[in-house]
Coordinates of C-alpha atoms and ligand atoms in Angstrom, one line a residue:
M1150 CA 17.5 55.9 76.0
T1151 CA 20.3 58.2 77.0
T1152 CA 20.0 61.7 78.4
A1153 CA 21.0 64.3 75.7
P1154 CA 23.8 66.6 76.6
V1155 CA 22.6 70.0 77.7
M1156 CA 25.3 72.5 77.5
T1157 CA 23.3 75.6 78.0
V1158 CA 19.7 76.0 79.7
D1159 CA 17.1 78.6 78.6
A1160 CA 16.0 81.5 80.8
A1161 CA 12.8 79.6 81.9
I1162 CA 14.8 76.9 83.6
V1163 CA 17.2 79.4 85.2
A1164 CA 14.0 81.3 86.5
E1165 CA 12.6 78.1 87.9
L1166 CA 15.9 77.3 89.7
E1167 CA 16.0 80.7 91.1
A1168 CA 12.5 80.4 92.5
I1169 CA 13.4 77.1 94.2
M1170 CA 16.6 78.6 95.6
N1171 CA 15.2 81.9 96.6
E1172 CA 18.5 83.3 97.5
P1173 CA 20.8 85.6 95.5
G1174 CA 24.0 84.1 94.3
S1175 CA 22.8 80.5 94.6
V1176 CA 22.2 80.0 90.8
L1177 CA 25.3 80.5 88.8
T1178 CA 25.5 80.8 85.1
G1179 CA 28.7 82.7 84.5
V1180 CA 31.6 81.0 82.7
S1181 CA 34.1 81.1 85.5
S1182 CA 31.7 79.5 87.9
R1183 CA 31.0 76.8 85.5
A1184 CA 34.6 76.3 84.2
N1185 CA 36.0 76.0 87.6
R1186 CA 33.6 73.1 88.3
A1187 CA 34.3 71.2 85.1
R1188 CA 37.3 69.3 86.3
V1189 CA 38.9 67.5 89.1
P1190 CA 42.6 67.2 90.0
A1191 CA 43.1 64.0 88.1
P1192 CA 44.7 64.4 84.6
F1193 CA 42.1 66.2 82.4
P1194 CA 42.0 66.8 78.6
L1195 CA 42.6 70.6 78.7
H1196 CA 42.0 70.7 75.0
R1197 CA 38.5 69.6 75.6
W1198 CA 37.5 71.8 78.5
A1199 CA 34.4 73.1 76.9
E1200 CA 32.8 69.6 76.6
H1201 CA 32.8 69.2 80.4
M1202 CA 31.1 72.4 81.5
P1203 CA 27.9 72.3 83.5
A1204 CA 25.2 74.6 82.0
V1205 CA 24.3 76.0 85.3
V1206 CA 25.5 75.7 89.0
V1207 CA 23.2 75.6 92.0
L1208 CA 24.3 75.9 95.6
P1209 CA 21.4 74.5 97.7
R1210 CA 21.2 74.6 101.5
T1211 CA 18.4 72.1 102.3
A1212 CA 17.3 68.6 101.2
E1213 CA 13.8 70.1 100.1
Q1214 CA 15.6 72.4 97.6
V1215 CA 17.7 69.5 96.3
S1216 CA 14.5 67.5 95.8
E1217 CA 12.8 70.2 93.9
I1218 CA 15.9 70.7 91.7
I1219 CA 15.9 67.1 90.9
K1220 CA 12.1 67.0 90.1
L1221 CA 12.6 69.8 87.7
A1222 CA 15.5 68.1 86.0
N1223 CA 13.6 64.8 85.9
R1224 CA 10.5 66.7 84.3
V1225 CA 12.6 68.3 81.6
K1226 CA 15.3 65.5 81.4
I1227 CA 18.3 67.6 82.0
P1228 CA 21.4 65.7 83.6
V1229 CA 22.2 66.4 87.2
V1230 CA 25.8 66.0 88.6
P1231 CA 26.5 66.4 92.3
R1232 CA 29.7 67.9 93.5
A1233 CA 31.3 68.1 96.9
G1234 CA 35.0 69.0 97.3
G1235 CA 35.9 68.3 93.8
T1236 CA 38.9 66.2 94.8
G1237 CA 37.7 62.8 93.2
L1238 CA 40.4 61.3 91.2
N1239 CA 38.1 59.4 88.7
D1240 CA 36.1 62.3 87.1
G1241 CA 32.9 61.3 89.1
A1242 CA 32.1 65.1 89.5
V1243 CA 33.1 65.9 85.9
P1244 CA 29.9 66.5 83.8
L1245 CA 29.9 64.3 80.7
R1246 CA 26.7 66.0 79.2
G1247 CA 26.5 69.4 80.9
G1248 CA 23.3 70.0 82.7
I1249 CA 22.7 71.1 86.3
M1250 CA 25.6 70.9 88.8
V1251 CA 24.5 70.7 92.4
D1252 CA 27.3 72.0 94.4
V1253 CA 26.8 70.9 98.1
K1254 CA 29.4 73.1 99.8
R1255 CA 26.8 75.3 101.5
M1256 CA 25.3 72.3 103.2
N1257 CA 28.2 72.3 105.8
Q1258 CA 26.4 72.5 109.2
I1259 CA 26.9 70.2 112.2
H1260 CA 23.3 69.5 113.0
E1261 CA 23.8 67.4 116.2
V1262 CA 26.6 66.0 118.4
D1263 CA 25.4 63.0 120.4
L1264 CA 27.9 62.2 123.0
A1265 CA 25.6 59.6 124.7
D1266 CA 25.0 57.4 121.5
R1267 CA 28.3 58.5 119.9
T1268 CA 27.3 60.0 116.6
V1269 CA 27.5 63.4 114.9
T1270 CA 25.0 64.4 112.2
V1271 CA 26.2 66.7 109.5
G1272 CA 25.5 68.2 106.0
P1273 CA 27.3 66.6 103.1
G1274 CA 29.3 69.8 102.5
I1275 CA 31.5 69.7 105.6
N1276 CA 35.1 68.6 105.4
M1277 CA 36.7 66.2 108.0
L1278 CA 39.3 68.7 109.1
K1279 CA 36.8 71.3 110.0
L1280 CA 34.5 68.7 111.6
N1281 CA 37.3 67.4 113.8
E1282 CA 38.4 70.9 114.8
E1283 CA 34.8 71.3 116.1
L1284 CA 34.8 67.9 117.7
K1285 CA 38.0 68.3 119.6
K1286 CA 36.5 70.1 122.6
Y1287 CA 34.4 66.8 123.2
G1288 CA 37.4 64.5 123.2
V1289 CA 36.1 62.6 120.2
F1290 CA 36.8 62.5 116.4
Y1291 CA 35.5 61.2 113.1
P1292 CA 38.3 59.0 111.8
D1293 CA 37.8 59.2 108.1
T1294 CA 41.3 60.4 107.2
P1295 CA 42.1 60.2 103.5
A1296 CA 45.1 61.9 102.1
S1297 CA 42.7 64.4 100.9
Y1298 CA 41.5 65.0 104.6
P1299 CA 41.5 68.8 104.4
C1300 CA 39.6 69.2 101.2
S1301 CA 37.2 66.3 100.4
L1302 CA 33.7 66.5 101.9
V1303 CA 31.5 64.0 103.6
G1304 CA 29.0 63.8 100.6
G1305 CA 31.9 62.9 98.3
R1306 CA 33.3 60.4 100.8
I1307 CA 30.0 58.5 100.7
A1308 CA 29.5 58.7 97.1
C1309 CA 33.0 57.3 96.4
S1310 CA 33.0 54.8 99.4
G1311 CA 36.4 56.3 100.4
W1312 CA 39.5 54.8 101.9
S1313 CA 40.9 56.1 105.3
L1314 CA 44.6 56.1 106.3
L1315 CA 43.5 54.8 109.7
G1316 CA 41.2 52.3 108.2
S1317 CA 42.8 49.2 109.8
R1318 CA 42.1 50.6 113.3
F1319 CA 38.7 52.5 112.7
G1320 CA 37.3 51.3 109.4
H1321 CA 36.7 53.2 106.2
T1322 CA 33.8 55.4 105.1
R1323 CA 31.4 52.6 104.7
D1324 CA 32.0 51.6 108.3
L1325 CA 32.0 55.0 109.7
V1326 CA 28.8 56.3 108.2
V1327 CA 25.9 55.1 110.3
S1328 CA 23.1 56.3 108.1
F1329 CA 22.4 59.0 105.6
E1330 CA 19.6 60.8 103.9
I1331 CA 19.5 60.8 100.0
V1332 CA 17.3 62.4 97.5
L1333 CA 16.6 59.8 94.8
P1334 CA 16.7 60.6 91.0
T1335 CA 12.9 61.2 91.1
G1336 CA 13.0 63.7 94.0
E1337 CA 11.8 61.4 97.0
I1338 CA 13.8 61.9 100.2
I1339 CA 14.7 58.7 102.0
R1340 CA 17.2 57.7 104.8
V1341 CA 19.3 54.7 104.5
G1342 CA 21.4 52.8 107.1
D1343 CA 22.3 49.5 108.5
G1344 CA 18.7 48.8 108.7
G1345 CA 16.1 51.3 109.8
G1346 CA 16.9 54.1 112.3
K1347 CA 19.3 56.9 112.2
K1348 CA 21.8 55.7 114.8
V1349 CA 21.6 51.9 114.8
R1350 CA 24.8 50.1 113.7
K1351 CA 23.5 46.6 113.4
S1352 CA 20.1 45.4 112.3
S1353 CA 18.6 42.7 110.5
T1354 CA 15.5 44.3 109.1
G1355 CA 15.1 44.6 105.4
Y1356 CA 17.9 45.1 102.7
H1357 CA 21.0 46.9 103.7
L1358 CA 20.4 49.8 101.4
K1359 CA 23.1 51.9 102.9
H1360 CA 25.7 49.8 101.0
L1361 CA 23.7 50.2 97.7
F1362 CA 24.2 54.0 97.9
M1363 CA 27.8 53.8 99.2
G1364 CA 30.0 54.3 96.3
H1365 CA 27.4 55.1 93.7
Q1366 CA 29.2 58.2 92.4
G1367 CA 26.2 60.5 92.3
T1368 CA 24.4 58.0 89.8
L1369 CA 21.6 57.2 92.1
G1370 CA 20.8 60.5 94.0
I1371 CA 22.3 63.2 96.1
V1372 CA 23.2 62.7 99.8
T1373 CA 21.9 65.6 101.9
E1374 CA 22.7 64.6 105.4
A1375 CA 24.7 61.9 107.2
T1376 CA 25.0 60.5 110.7
L1377 CA 28.7 59.5 111.5
E1378 CA 30.5 57.5 114.0
L1379 CA 32.3 59.2 116.9
V1380 CA 35.4 57.5 118.4
P1381 CA 37.5 58.6 121.5
R1382 CA 40.5 60.8 120.5
P1383 CA 43.3 58.4 120.6
E1384 CA 45.6 59.1 123.7
A1385 CA 48.7 57.9 121.9
E1386 CA 50.0 57.6 118.4
F1387 CA 53.2 55.8 117.3
A1388 CA 54.6 55.7 113.8
A1389 CA 57.6 53.8 112.7
F1390 CA 59.3 53.6 109.3
F1391 CA 61.6 50.9 108.3
A1392 CA 64.1 50.9 105.4
F1393 CA 65.1 47.9 103.2
D1394 CA 67.5 47.3 100.3
D1395 CA 65.2 44.6 99.0
F1396 CA 61.6 44.8 98.0
G1397 CA 60.9 41.1 98.9
N1398 CA 62.0 41.6 102.5
A1399 CA 59.9 44.7 102.8
H1400 CA 56.9 42.8 101.3
R1401 CA 57.4 40.0 104.0
T1402 CA 57.8 42.5 106.7
V1403 CA 54.3 43.9 105.9
Y1404 CA 52.9 40.5 106.3
G1405 CA 54.5 39.8 109.6
I1406 CA 53.1 43.2 110.9
V1407 CA 49.6 42.8 109.6
T1408 CA 49.2 39.3 110.9
S1409 CA 50.7 39.9 114.3
G1410 CA 47.3 40.5 115.9
I1411 CA 48.2 44.0 117.1
A1412 CA 44.9 45.6 117.7
T1413 CA 46.1 49.2 117.6
L1414 CA 47.5 48.9 114.2
A1415 CA 46.0 51.8 112.2
G1416 CA 47.7 51.3 108.8
T1417 CA 50.8 49.9 107.1
V1418 CA 52.3 51.3 103.8
L1419 CA 54.8 49.8 101.6
F1420 CA 56.8 52.0 99.2
D1421 CA 58.5 50.4 96.1
E1422 CA 61.7 51.2 94.5
K1423 CA 60.3 53.6 91.8
K1424 CA 58.4 55.5 94.6
I1425 CA 61.7 56.0 96.6
E1426 CA 63.4 57.0 93.4
Y1427 CA 60.7 59.7 92.6
L1428 CA 60.6 61.0 96.2
R1429 CA 64.3 61.5 96.2
R1430 CA 64.4 63.0 92.9
D1431 CA 61.5 65.4 92.9
D1432 CA 59.9 65.8 96.3
E1433 CA 61.8 68.4 98.4
A1434 CA 59.7 67.6 101.5
F1435 CA 60.9 63.9 101.5
I1436 CA 63.6 63.2 104.2
P1437 CA 66.7 62.0 102.3
M1438 CA 67.4 58.3 102.5
P1439 CA 70.7 56.6 102.1
P1440 CA 71.4 55.3 98.4
W1441 CA 71.0 51.6 99.5
V1442 CA 67.4 52.2 100.5
N1443 CA 64.9 50.9 97.7
S1444 CA 61.8 50.0 99.8
I1445 CA 60.2 51.4 102.9
V1446 CA 57.5 50.0 105.2
A1447 CA 55.6 52.6 107.1
T1448 CA 53.4 51.7 109.9
A1449 CA 51.4 53.4 112.8
L1450 CA 49.6 52.6 116.0
Y1451 CA 46.7 54.6 117.7
G1452 CA 45.2 53.7 121.1
T1453 CA 45.4 54.2 124.8
K1454 CA 49.0 54.9 126.3
P1455 CA 49.4 51.5 127.8
E1456 CA 48.2 49.7 124.7
V1457 CA 50.5 51.6 122.4
R1458 CA 53.5 51.4 124.6
E1459 CA 53.4 47.6 124.7
A1460 CA 52.5 47.2 120.9
S1461 CA 55.3 49.5 119.8
K1462 CA 57.9 47.1 121.2
L1463 CA 56.5 44.3 119.2
L1464 CA 56.2 46.5 116.1
M1465 CA 59.9 47.6 116.3
D1466 CA 60.9 43.8 116.5
L1467 CA 58.7 42.9 113.5
G1468 CA 60.0 45.9 111.5
R1469 CA 63.6 44.7 111.9
K1470 CA 63.0 40.9 111.7
E1471 CA 63.6 40.8 107.8
G1472 CA 66.4 43.1 107.7
G1473 CA 64.6 46.5 108.0
R1474 CA 66.4 49.5 109.6
Y1475 CA 64.5 52.0 111.6
T1476 CA 64.7 55.3 109.8
G1477 CA 64.6 57.7 112.8
D1478 CA 61.9 59.7 114.5
E1479 CA 62.0 62.6 112.1
M1480 CA 60.7 60.5 109.2
A1481 CA 58.3 58.6 111.3
V1482 CA 56.6 61.6 112.8
G1483 CA 57.0 64.0 109.8
D1484 CA 56.2 61.8 106.9
W1485 CA 53.4 60.0 108.7
A1486 CA 51.7 63.4 109.5
S1487 CA 52.1 64.5 105.8
R1488 CA 50.2 61.5 104.7
H1489 CA 47.0 63.3 105.6
D1490 CA 47.5 66.0 103.1
R1491 CA 49.0 64.8 99.8
Y1492 CA 48.2 68.1 98.2
A1493 CA 51.8 68.5 98.9
N1494 CA 52.5 66.5 95.7
P1495 CA 55.4 68.2 93.8
L1496 CA 53.3 68.5 90.5
H1497 CA 56.4 68.2 88.4
G1498 CA 58.1 65.2 86.8
R1499 CA 60.7 64.1 84.5
L1500 CA 60.7 63.5 80.8
K1501 CA 62.8 60.5 79.3
D1502 CA 65.8 62.7 79.0
G1503 CA 65.6 64.0 82.5
T1504 CA 64.2 67.4 81.7
V1505 CA 61.8 68.7 84.4
A1506 CA 58.2 69.4 83.3
P1507 CA 55.0 70.5 85.0
M1508 CA 52.9 67.5 85.5
S1509 CA 49.6 66.5 87.1
W1510 CA 49.1 63.5 89.2
H1511 CA 47.1 60.3 88.2
C1512 CA 46.6 57.5 90.8
E1513 CA 45.4 54.2 89.7
D1514 CA 44.1 52.6 92.8
A1515 CA 43.6 48.7 92.6
S1516 CA 42.5 46.4 95.5
L1517 CA 45.0 43.5 95.5
N1518 CA 45.8 40.6 97.8
W1519 CA 49.2 40.4 99.4
T1520 CA 50.4 37.4 97.5
V1521 CA 50.0 39.1 94.0
I1522 CA 51.7 42.4 94.8
P1523 CA 55.1 41.6 93.6
K1524 CA 54.0 40.2 90.2
V1525 CA 51.4 43.1 89.6
R1526 CA 54.2 45.7 90.5
E1527 CA 56.4 44.0 87.9
E1528 CA 53.7 44.2 85.3
W1529 CA 52.5 47.7 86.0
T1530 CA 56.1 49.0 85.9
A1531 CA 56.6 47.4 82.4
I1532 CA 53.3 49.0 81.1
A1533 CA 54.4 52.4 82.4
D1534 CA 57.9 52.1 80.7
R1535 CA 56.2 51.3 77.4
Y1536 CA 53.9 54.2 77.4
I1537 CA 56.5 56.7 78.9
D1538 CA 58.8 55.6 75.9
K1539 CA 56.0 55.8 73.3
F1540 CA 54.4 59.3 74.2
G1541 CA 57.1 61.1 76.2
I1542 CA 54.7 63.1 78.4
F1543 CA 54.2 60.5 81.2
D1544 CA 56.4 59.8 84.2
N1545 CA 56.4 56.9 86.7
W1546 CA 56.0 58.1 90.2
G1547 CA 56.0 54.6 91.7
I1548 CA 53.9 52.4 93.8
Y1549 CA 52.4 52.5 97.4
C1550 CA 50.5 49.6 98.8
Y1551 CA 48.3 50.4 101.9
T1552 CA 46.4 48.0 104.2
N1553 CA 42.9 48.2 102.8
A1554 CA 40.5 45.9 104.6
A1555 CA 39.0 47.4 107.8
Y1556 CA 39.7 45.5 111.0
K1557 CA 41.5 42.8 109.1
P1558 CA 44.6 44.3 107.7
W1559 CA 45.9 41.0 106.5
G1560 CA 43.2 41.1 103.7
D1561 CA 43.7 43.2 100.6
Y1562 CA 45.8 46.2 99.8
L1563 CA 45.1 49.4 98.1
A1564 CA 47.9 49.3 95.7
E1565 CA 48.3 52.5 93.6
I1566 CA 50.7 53.3 90.8
D1567 CA 51.2 57.1 90.5
I1568 CA 51.7 58.5 87.1
G1569 CA 52.7 62.0 86.2
I1570 CA 51.2 63.5 83.1
W1571 CA 52.1 66.6 81.2
E1572 CA 48.5 67.9 80.7
E1573 CA 49.4 70.9 78.5
K1574 CA 50.8 68.4 75.9
L1575 CA 47.7 66.2 75.7
D1576 CA 46.0 66.1 72.3
D1577 CA 43.6 63.5 71.1
E1578 CA 46.1 61.0 70.2
S1579 CA 48.0 61.1 73.6
W1580 CA 44.7 61.3 75.4
A1581 CA 43.6 58.0 73.7
G1582 CA 47.1 56.5 74.6
W1583 CA 46.5 57.6 78.2
V1584 CA 43.0 55.8 78.2
D1585 CA 44.7 52.6 76.9
F1586 CA 47.5 53.0 79.5
K1587 CA 44.9 53.1 82.3
S1588 CA 43.0 50.2 80.9
E1589 CA 46.0 48.1 80.7
I1590 CA 46.9 48.7 84.3
A1591 CA 43.3 47.8 85.3
K1592 CA 43.4 44.6 83.3
V1593 CA 46.4 43.4 85.2
S1594 CA 44.5 44.0 88.5
L1595 CA 41.6 41.8 87.2
K1596 CA 43.9 39.2 86.0
Y1597 CA 45.3 38.7 89.5
G1598 CA 41.8 38.6 91.1
G1599 CA 41.9 42.2 92.2
S1600 CA 39.4 45.1 91.9
I1601 CA 39.9 48.0 89.2
T1602 CA 39.7 50.4 92.0
A1603 CA 39.8 50.5 95.8
C1604 CA 38.3 54.0 96.6
H1605 CA 38.3 56.3 93.7
G1606 CA 35.7 54.6 91.7
S1607 CA 35.6 53.3 88.1
T1608 CA 33.9 56.2 86.3
R1609 CA 36.8 57.3 84.1
A1610 CA 37.4 56.1 80.5
G1611 CA 39.8 53.2 80.7
D1612 CA 38.2 51.8 83.9
A1613 CA 34.5 52.2 83.1
E1614 CA 34.6 49.7 80.2
L1615 CA 35.9 47.0 82.5
V1616 CA 33.2 47.3 85.3
S1617 CA 31.0 44.7 83.8
E1618 CA 33.9 42.4 83.7
E1619 CA 34.6 42.8 87.3
M1620 CA 30.9 42.7 88.3
G1621 CA 30.2 39.5 86.4
G1622 CA 26.4 38.4 86.9
G1623 CA 26.0 41.4 89.3
W1624 CA 26.3 43.9 86.3
D1625 CA 22.9 43.0 85.1
V1626 CA 21.4 43.6 88.6
M1627 CA 23.1 46.9 88.7
L1628 CA 21.6 47.9 85.3
K1629 CA 18.1 47.0 86.5
I1630 CA 18.6 49.0 89.8
K1631 CA 19.8 52.0 87.9
R1632 CA 16.9 51.9 85.5
T1633 CA 14.3 51.4 88.2
L1634 CA 15.5 54.3 90.4
D1635 CA 16.5 56.7 87.7
P1636 CA 14.0 56.0 84.8
N1637 CA 15.0 59.1 82.8
N1638 CA 18.9 58.6 83.3
I1639 CA 19.3 62.1 84.6
M1640 CA 21.7 61.3 87.5
N1641 CA 25.4 61.8 86.4
P1642 CA 24.6 60.2 83.0
G1643 CA 27.4 58.6 80.9
K1644 CA 29.4 57.3 83.9
Q1645 CA 30.3 53.6 84.4
M1646 CA 28.7 52.5 81.1
L1647 CA 25.3 52.8 82.9
D1648 CA 23.7 54.0 79.7
Q1649 CA 23.5 50.3 79.0
A1650 CA 20.6 50.2 81.4
Y1651 CA 18.6 52.1 78.9
E1652 CA 19.2 50.0 75.9
S1653 CA 16.4 47.9 75.0
Ligands
FAD30 C1 45.7 64.7 97.1 C2 44.6 63.7 97.2 C3 44.6 62.7 98.0 C4 43.6 61.7 98.0 N1 43.7 60.7 98.9 C5 42.6 59.8 99.1 C6 42.6 58.7 100.1 O1 43.5 58.7 100.9 N2 41.5 58.0 100.1 C7 40.4 58.2 99.3 O2 39.4 57.5 99.4 N3 40.4 59.1 98.4 C8 41.6 60.0 98.1 N4 41.4 61.0 97.2 C9 40.4 61.0 96.2 C10 39.2 61.9 96.8 O3 39.6 62.9 97.6 C11 38.1 61.0 97.3 O4 37.5 60.2 96.3 C12 36.9 61.8 98.0 O5 36.0 60.8 98.5 C13 36.2 62.8 97.0 O6 35.4 63.5 97.8 P1 35.0 65.0 97.3 O7 34.2 65.7 98.4 O8 36.1 65.8 96.8 O9 34.0 64.6 96.1 P2 33.8 65.1 94.6 O10 35.2 64.9 93.8 O11 33.2 66.4 94.6 O12 32.8 64.0 94.1 C14 33.2 62.7 94.0 C15 32.0 61.8 93.5 O13 30.9 61.9 94.5 C16 29.7 62.5 93.9 N5 29.1 63.3 95.0 C17 29.7 64.4 95.5 N6 28.9 64.8 96.4 C18 27.7 64.0 96.5 C19 26.6 64.0 97.2 N7 26.2 64.9 98.1 N8 25.6 63.1 96.9 C20 25.9 62.2 95.9 N9 27.0 62.2 95.1 C21 27.8 63.1 95.4 C22 30.2 63.2 92.7 O14 29.2 63.3 91.6 C23 31.3 62.4 92.2 O15 30.9 61.3 91.5 C24 42.5 61.9 97.2 C25 42.4 63.1 96.2 C26 43.5 63.9 96.2 C27 43.3 65.1 95.2

């Protein structure tokens, strides 16, 4: 059984929603309110906008309202799609079958700051920039720092199981969310954490349900409150960028840094040749590099002053050991700071003949081990060249590899290939080409023992079809969980091939 598309709702449903919300302006049926919530920044088939509109938008303030909305949807079998900041890069918040969109932006309160047990409890609609502005006066911060730091929201971070720039030092979203409240697809409100308890970080009681609902992309319920980790604001921060004329040396340098045992290491990023070429060519904010530079290793330390002072000396030695050259303080400080806000992306690219065209950004974000990065890079680049040649509306914006595993930076890397797409030129044929392009990229990641996605999720066409392959025997368990928790398939239906849970 699959939930049928619901592109319009009748007046009786709207009236029921209005009774639940009991606040003017909290149930929206106008075209612009719905159209503005139909897409995310990732490439979108503009020519098929109408197919992705929610039928109605609601802006709840409490978990009880969310629960009532879901009970209503479950009763009449209407799809429900949660939406937070709408910055997800995998279409998680894009309705595939219309229905009710639950926009959580009004649930943006800070409920409690507990400086004794070091937690902050918030609604899912707050963003990390705003939260940390409020926390500054206490000398603490919440260190979930994606490149979408100013615009993604706590609810979306949990639903995507996000990746943080400072993850090697402080952990990623899954490590930083202590517990959260979630409304299940049948309307019950429960709390999940690392065991029972709202503020307990380690428990051995029962199943670890927190991880089941971490990264579920709105397919298992709606998060309505979260209790988050507080860490001391770092006293010192030190960023260093090293330039290379050879990718192999840069790749080895990353290895040296991440296996050095430096405890204050917050993150390391490797830029490949295509990335440098793109930044030089089209990003006015990029600090120019001499022509011989074809790779960069960027790295940063966060900690107390004495810790960072000592570690920075070791870091400078490691960065230069394989021939890296320090690029200067301007780049280290300026470019590192800009990594917390990649909305600065230029949003234009080049056609094959060099013509500049307006383009949107797609980021294919695999998890890969260090050893396979050079080979995967070669294969991804060859795939991109082929599709650029064939369709003429794509551009290769190069590869970044970021340390991915929390507290063990020698583990895997978030390796992303960024592709520019001229959306206005998309038609059915080139959209199908784009889906094949993505699928080929993901298959290479799987071939080398990687994951399709490190933090964005696999809910887009091109990735979704491969989830069962990556999950292996776990796929069947996933389907059973989905069907048990969401018997009528109302939560974000059509995503990740989860409709299979309802096939007899
Ligand atoms: C410029 C840019 C840079 C980025 N950099 C990073 C990065 O460094 N690291 C990273 O991890 N990601 C990054 N992203 C991707 C994106 O910001 C993250 O995936 C983020 O976690 C999405 O949060 P959001 O609030 O925008 O969620 P949305 O896009 O609104 O939703 C994402 C998913 O969560 C579900 N959802 C939303 N709210 C809830 C809720 N309350 N309960 C249940 N489900 C919910 C939605 O249905 C959807 O499936 C970047 C995006 C952009 C545009």
